[in-house]
Amino acid sequence: DIQMTQSPSSLSASVGDRVTITCRASQSIISSLNWFQQKPGKAPNLLIYAASSLQSGVPSRFSGSGAGTDFTLTISSLQPEDFATYYCQQSYSTPPTFGQGTRLDIK
Amino acid sequence: EVQLVESGGGLVQPGGSLRLSCAASGFTFSSYAMSWVRQAPGKGLEWVSAIGSSGDSTNYAASVKGRFTISRDNSKNTLYLQVNSLRVEDTAVYYCAKAAYGWYLLDYWGQGTLVTVSS
């Protein structure tokens, strides 16, 4: 199985900050990397797919980059509604696997 | 509008069984692979199983293989997960999710149904 490792596991930031979350795969997944946002009690919401493509309806302050084994999710200017948990997921091979999550809290 | 509505969760004793359902609407159900993903209380996301658009192909996580069975009825726009021989560690919210293309790019998710395994 491909292991996905996110860092940091938690992060405190302020409204307006620029935030970067990283995700590393245990082997190359080309660009088959997706990012999800999850708020408490809610289902995950797809933000970025194929490493850098913005899902329809997602604000442009979210962006993704990377290829191979190293990927990043960047939020250019944090908004109050962005405080949530973020997960990366590889869709390259079976079984698809998720990172452990990054909890983004208000500082 | 795409909608996925899960049902069938509940409290069950270890060794028991349940059948989870996911009613789909707002898209051509028979054209897309579907998955079940679960989340234990306070934990991360774990993919459980997937089924191809026609229902002929299935995949399972090692942790559930031989105990869970995924199926679909394209005439009813419904996805199922039969969960047998339940263990305490199967306690989780179970989400159904639609694949955008391929098998594992999951673009729409239901609200989840809670399965609690406890004596």
mmCIF file of C-alpha atoms in Angstrom:
data_model
loop_
_atom_site.group_PDB
_atom_site.id
_atom_site.type_symbol
_atom_site.label_atom_id
_atom_site.label_comp_id
_atom_site.label_asym_id
_atom_site.label_seq_id
_atom_site.Cartn_x
_atom_site.Cartn_y
_atom_site.Cartn_z
ATOM 1 C CA ASP A 1 0.000 0.000 0.000
ATOM 2 C CA ILE A 2 1.140 3.576 -0.648
ATOM 3 C CA GLN A 3 1.598 5.511 2.586
ATOM 4 C CA MET A 4 0.615 9.184 2.633
ATOM 5 C CA THR A 5 2.244 11.417 5.238
ATOM 6 C CA GLN A 6 1.003 14.946 5.892
ATOM 7 C CA SER A 7 2.774 17.693 7.764
ATOM 8 C CA PRO A 8 2.143 19.354 10.011
ATOM 9 C CA SER A 9 -0.497 17.345 11.883
ATOM 10 C CA SER A 10 -1.889 20.560 13.302
ATOM 11 C CA LEU A 11 -1.434 24.211 12.585
ATOM 12 C CA SER A 12 -2.584 27.450 14.170
ATOM 13 C CA ALA A 13 -2.973 30.487 11.961
ATOM 14 C CA SER A 14 -4.800 33.794 11.727
ATOM 15 C CA VAL A 15 -7.306 35.153 9.254
ATOM 16 C CA GLY A 16 -5.382 36.553 6.290
ATOM 17 C CA ASP A 17 -2.360 34.265 6.747
ATOM 18 C CA ARG A 18 -0.852 32.233 3.942
ATOM 19 C CA VAL A 19 -0.777 28.557 4.876
ATOM 20 C CA THR A 20 0.947 25.578 3.292
ATOM 21 C CA ILE A 21 0.309 21.906 4.053
ATOM 22 C CA THR A 22 2.547 19.218 2.635
ATOM 23 C CA CYS A 23 1.851 15.613 1.693
ATOM 24 C CA ARG A 24 4.437 12.986 0.855
ATOM 25 C CA ALA A 25 3.765 9.637 -0.807
ATOM 26 C CA SER A 26 5.858 6.559 -0.078
ATOM 27 C CA GLN A 27 6.332 6.033 -3.830
ATOM 28 C CA SER A 28 5.627 7.987 -6.969
ATOM 29 C CA ILE A 29 1.951 8.633 -7.646
ATOM 30 C CA ILE A 30 2.619 10.841 -10.692
ATOM 31 C CA SER A 31 -0.024 13.557 -10.154
ATOM 32 C CA SER A 32 -2.841 11.403 -8.750
ATOM 33 C CA LEU A 33 -3.160 13.452 -5.571
ATOM 34 C CA ASN A 34 -6.347 14.989 -4.234
ATOM 35 C CA TRP A 35 -7.044 17.348 -1.342
ATOM 36 C CA PHE A 36 -10.178 17.371 0.815
ATOM 37 C CA GLN A 37 -11.496 19.738 3.458
ATOM 38 C CA GLN A 38 -13.608 18.378 6.297
ATOM 39 C CA LYS A 39 -15.502 20.355 8.911
ATOM 40 C CA PRO A 40 -16.757 18.762 12.151
ATOM 41 C CA GLY A 41 -19.785 16.541 11.614
ATOM 42 C CA LYS A 42 -19.656 16.975 7.842
ATOM 43 C CA ALA A 43 -18.539 14.884 4.885
ATOM 44 C CA PRO A 44 -15.216 15.627 3.188
ATOM 45 C CA ASN A 45 -15.327 18.166 0.363
ATOM 46 C CA LEU A 46 -13.043 17.854 -2.673
ATOM 47 C CA LEU A 47 -10.883 20.957 -3.120
ATOM 48 C CA ILE A 48 -8.069 20.010 -5.504
ATOM 49 C CA TYR A 49 -7.709 17.022 -7.813
ATOM 50 C CA ALA A 50 -4.848 15.757 -9.952
ATOM 51 C CA ALA A 51 -2.437 17.678 -7.733
ATOM 52 C CA SER A 52 -3.251 21.156 -9.059
ATOM 53 C CA SER A 53 -6.741 21.320 -10.579
ATOM 54 C CA LEU A 54 -9.288 23.364 -8.654
ATOM 55 C CA GLN A 55 -12.627 21.624 -8.169
ATOM 56 C CA SER A 56 -15.616 23.580 -9.458
ATOM 57 C CA GLY A 57 -16.990 25.989 -6.882
ATOM 58 C CA VAL A 58 -13.861 26.060 -4.729
ATOM 59 C CA PRO A 59 -12.430 29.529 -4.046
ATOM 60 C CA SER A 60 -9.287 30.461 -5.942
ATOM 61 C CA ARG A 61 -7.365 31.102 -2.717
ATOM 62 C CA PHE A 62 -6.869 27.320 -2.633
ATOM 63 C CA SER A 63 -4.118 25.922 -4.846
ATOM 64 C CA GLY A 64 -2.163 22.710 -5.142
ATOM 65 C CA SER A 65 1.203 21.781 -6.583
ATOM 66 C CA GLY A 66 3.649 18.931 -6.832
ATOM 67 C CA ALA A 67 4.282 15.684 -8.667
ATOM 68 C CA GLY A 68 5.890 12.336 -7.996
ATOM 69 C CA THR A 69 6.057 12.018 -4.213
ATOM 70 C CA ASP A 70 5.859 15.569 -2.843
ATOM 71 C CA PHE A 71 2.772 17.777 -2.894
ATOM 72 C CA THR A 72 1.521 20.960 -1.281
ATOM 73 C CA LEU A 73 -1.815 22.606 -0.591
ATOM 74 C CA THR A 74 -1.670 26.375 -0.193
ATOM 75 C CA ILE A 75 -4.345 28.717 1.093
ATOM 76 C CA SER A 76 -3.282 32.191 0.030
ATOM 77 C CA SER A 77 -5.293 34.230 2.537
ATOM 78 C CA LEU A 78 -7.113 32.345 5.278
ATOM 79 C CA GLN A 79 -10.799 33.063 5.720
ATOM 80 C CA PRO A 80 -12.838 32.196 8.842
ATOM 81 C CA GLU A 81 -14.599 29.368 6.994
ATOM 82 C CA ASP A 82 -11.264 27.693 6.152
ATOM 83 C CA PHE A 83 -10.610 26.473 9.673
ATOM 84 C CA ALA A 84 -11.093 22.735 9.266
ATOM 85 C CA THR A 85 -9.174 19.482 8.817
ATOM 86 C CA TYR A 86 -7.457 18.835 5.487
ATOM 87 C CA TYR A 87 -6.655 15.421 4.007
ATOM 88 C CA CYS A 88 -4.577 14.400 1.033
ATOM 89 C CA GLN A 89 -5.463 11.199 -0.844
ATOM 90 C CA GLN A 90 -3.732 9.240 -3.566
ATOM 91 C CA SER A 91 -5.947 7.851 -6.325
ATOM 92 C CA TYR A 92 -3.066 6.224 -8.207
ATOM 93 C CA SER A 93 -3.445 2.650 -7.034
ATOM 94 C CA THR A 94 -5.575 0.231 -5.028
ATOM 95 C CA PRO A 95 -6.127 0.706 -2.153
ATOM 96 C CA PRO A 96 -6.524 4.474 -2.319
ATOM 97 C CA THR A 97 -5.012 5.929 0.827
ATOM 98 C CA PHE A 98 -5.400 9.131 2.814
ATOM 99 C CA GLY A 99 -2.976 11.163 4.830
ATOM 100 C CA GLN A 100 -3.590 11.349 8.562
ATOM 101 C CA GLY A 101 -5.017 14.852 8.300
ATOM 102 C CA THR A 102 -3.929 18.380 9.171
ATOM 103 C CA ARG A 103 -6.086 20.257 11.638
ATOM 104 C CA LEU A 104 -6.079 23.997 10.985
ATOM 105 C CA ASP A 105 -7.090 26.048 14.024
ATOM 106 C CA ILE A 106 -7.574 29.724 14.681
ATOM 107 C CA LYS A 107 -4.609 31.313 16.452
ATOM 108 C CA GLU B 1 -27.764 18.509 -8.064
ATOM 109 C CA VAL B 2 -25.881 15.381 -7.036
ATOM 110 C CA GLN B 3 -27.263 13.810 -3.867
ATOM 111 C CA LEU B 4 -26.084 10.753 -1.986
ATOM 112 C CA VAL B 5 -28.115 9.663 1.015
ATOM 113 C CA GLU B 6 -26.889 6.826 3.217
ATOM 114 C CA SER B 7 -29.041 4.751 5.547
ATOM 115 C CA GLY B 8 -28.953 1.498 7.453
ATOM 116 C CA GLY B 9 -26.507 2.281 10.214
ATOM 117 C CA GLY B 10 -27.163 1.539 13.853
ATOM 118 C CA LEU B 11 -26.039 -0.241 16.987
ATOM 119 C CA VAL B 12 -25.050 -3.873 16.526
ATOM 120 C CA GLN B 13 -23.306 -6.447 18.690
ATOM 121 C CA PRO B 14 -19.893 -7.854 17.762
ATOM 122 C CA GLY B 15 -20.352 -10.581 15.171
ATOM 123 C CA GLY B 16 -23.542 -8.998 13.878
ATOM 124 C CA SER B 17 -24.506 -7.764 10.426
ATOM 125 C CA LEU B 18 -26.006 -4.734 8.753
ATOM 126 C CA ARG B 19 -26.788 -3.643 5.216
ATOM 127 C CA LEU B 20 -25.940 -0.051 4.415
ATOM 128 C CA SER B 21 -27.629 1.686 1.493
ATOM 129 C CA CYS B 22 -26.814 4.803 -0.476
ATOM 130 C CA ALA B 23 -29.534 6.339 -2.633
ATOM 131 C CA ALA B 24 -28.141 8.404 -5.493
ATOM 132 C CA SER B 25 -29.761 11.137 -7.544
ATOM 133 C CA GLY B 26 -28.820 14.027 -9.793
ATOM 134 C CA PHE B 27 -26.449 12.097 -12.064
ATOM 135 C CA THR B 28 -26.387 9.011 -14.288
ATOM 136 C CA PHE B 29 -25.639 6.510 -11.530
ATOM 137 C CA SER B 30 -24.877 3.627 -13.887
ATOM 138 C CA SER B 31 -21.977 5.546 -15.462
ATOM 139 C CA TYR B 32 -19.779 5.971 -12.395
ATOM 140 C CA ALA B 33 -17.755 3.865 -10.006
ATOM 141 C CA MET B 34 -18.722 4.258 -6.363
ATOM 142 C CA SER B 35 -16.883 3.812 -3.071
ATOM 143 C CA TRP B 36 -17.507 3.435 0.641
ATOM 144 C CA VAL B 37 -15.156 5.330 2.958
ATOM 145 C CA ARG B 38 -15.333 5.207 6.750
ATOM 146 C CA GLN B 39 -14.185 7.377 9.618
ATOM 147 C CA ALA B 40 -13.857 6.074 13.160
ATOM 148 C CA PRO B 41 -14.755 8.577 15.906
ATOM 149 C CA GLY B 42 -12.071 11.246 16.098
ATOM 150 C CA LYS B 43 -9.936 9.518 13.476
ATOM 151 C CA GLY B 44 -9.011 9.952 9.817
ATOM 152 C CA LEU B 45 -10.530 8.656 6.601
ATOM 153 C CA GLU B 46 -10.211 5.012 5.544
ATOM 154 C CA TRP B 47 -11.303 3.720 2.162
ATOM 155 C CA VAL B 48 -13.345 0.522 2.517
ATOM 156 C CA SER B 49 -14.525 -0.698 -0.876
ATOM 157 C CA ALA B 50 -15.277 0.308 -4.457
ATOM 158 C CA ILE B 51 -17.395 -1.027 -7.295
ATOM 159 C CA GLY B 52 -17.249 -0.346 -11.008
ATOM 160 C CA SER B 53 -20.073 1.279 -12.911
ATOM 161 C CA SER B 54 -21.626 -1.974 -14.098
ATOM 162 C CA GLY B 55 -21.077 -3.786 -10.820
ATOM 163 C CA ASP B 56 -18.842 -6.442 -12.373
ATOM 164 C CA SER B 57 -15.639 -5.295 -10.636
ATOM 165 C CA THR B 58 -15.063 -4.732 -6.938
ATOM 166 C CA ASN B 59 -12.156 -3.904 -4.633
ATOM 167 C CA TYR B 60 -11.832 -4.101 -0.857
ATOM 168 C CA ALA B 61 -9.514 -2.902 1.867
ATOM 169 C CA ALA B 62 -7.591 -5.741 3.485
ATOM 170 C CA SER B 63 -9.239 -4.928 6.821
ATOM 171 C CA VAL B 64 -12.724 -5.808 5.526
ATOM 172 C CA LYS B 65 -12.090 -8.342 2.752
ATOM 173 C CA GLY B 66 -14.144 -11.469 3.283
ATOM 174 C CA ARG B 67 -16.501 -9.729 5.728
ATOM 175 C CA PHE B 68 -17.966 -6.862 3.683
ATOM 176 C CA THR B 69 -19.648 -7.055 0.267
ATOM 177 C CA ILE B 70 -20.271 -4.087 -1.984
ATOM 178 C CA SER B 71 -23.003 -4.181 -4.607
ATOM 179 C CA ARG B 72 -25.190 -1.867 -6.633
ATOM 180 C CA ASP B 73 -28.587 -1.849 -8.299
ATOM 181 C CA ASN B 74 -28.392 0.509 -11.249
ATOM 182 C CA SER B 75 -32.143 0.183 -11.853
ATOM 183 C CA LYS B 76 -32.747 1.624 -8.370
ATOM 184 C CA ASN B 77 -29.787 4.079 -8.347
ATOM 185 C CA THR B 78 -28.658 2.519 -5.095
ATOM 186 C CA LEU B 79 -25.316 1.389 -3.699
ATOM 187 C CA TYR B 80 -25.085 -1.177 -0.910
ATOM 188 C CA LEU B 81 -22.563 -2.418 1.611
ATOM 189 C CA GLN B 82 -23.319 -5.678 3.394
ATOM 190 C CA VAL B 83 -21.249 -5.718 6.567
ATOM 191 C CA ASN B 84 -20.909 -9.062 8.353
ATOM 192 C CA SER B 85 -18.886 -10.392 11.280
ATOM 193 C CA LEU B 86 -18.682 -6.895 12.689
ATOM 194 C CA ARG B 87 -15.914 -5.987 15.111
ATOM 195 C CA VAL B 88 -15.639 -3.174 17.637
ATOM 196 C CA GLU B 89 -13.010 -1.586 15.380
ATOM 197 C CA ASP B 90 -15.575 -1.314 12.551
ATOM 198 C CA THR B 91 -17.350 1.404 14.534
ATOM 199 C CA ALA B 92 -17.359 4.450 12.258
ATOM 200 C CA VAL B 93 -19.350 6.820 10.111
ATOM 201 C CA TYR B 94 -19.662 5.179 6.698
ATOM 202 C CA TYR B 95 -19.767 7.514 3.705
ATOM 203 C CA CYS B 96 -20.656 6.630 0.157
ATOM 204 C CA ALA B 97 -18.852 8.600 -2.515
ATOM 205 C CA LYS B 98 -19.073 8.986 -6.268
ATOM 206 C CA ALA B 99 -16.013 8.763 -8.491
ATOM 207 C CA ALA B 100 -15.537 11.641 -10.930
ATOM 208 C CA TYR B 101 -13.640 9.422 -13.341
ATOM 209 C CA GLY B 102 -11.627 6.263 -12.925
ATOM 210 C CA TRP B 103 -12.221 4.648 -9.572
ATOM 211 C CA TYR B 104 -10.841 6.744 -6.742
ATOM 212 C CA LEU B 105 -11.203 10.468 -7.460
ATOM 213 C CA LEU B 106 -14.186 10.995 -5.170
ATOM 214 C CA ASP B 107 -16.005 14.193 -6.056
ATOM 215 C CA TYR B 108 -19.302 13.856 -4.179
ATOM 216 C CA TRP B 109 -19.939 12.347 -0.755
ATOM 217 C CA GLY B 110 -23.048 11.558 1.237
ATOM 218 C CA GLN B 111 -23.627 12.755 4.794
ATOM 219 C CA GLY B 112 -22.712 9.394 6.279
ATOM 220 C CA THR B 113 -24.394 6.748 8.418
ATOM 221 C CA LEU B 114 -23.053 5.736 11.827
ATOM 222 C CA VAL B 115 -22.338 2.101 12.601
ATOM 223 C CA THR B 116 -21.647 1.343 16.253
ATOM 224 C CA VAL B 117 -20.413 -2.115 17.202
ATOM 225 C CA SER B 118 -20.700 -2.709 20.913
ATOM 226 C CA SER B 119 -21.923 -5.299 23.357
#
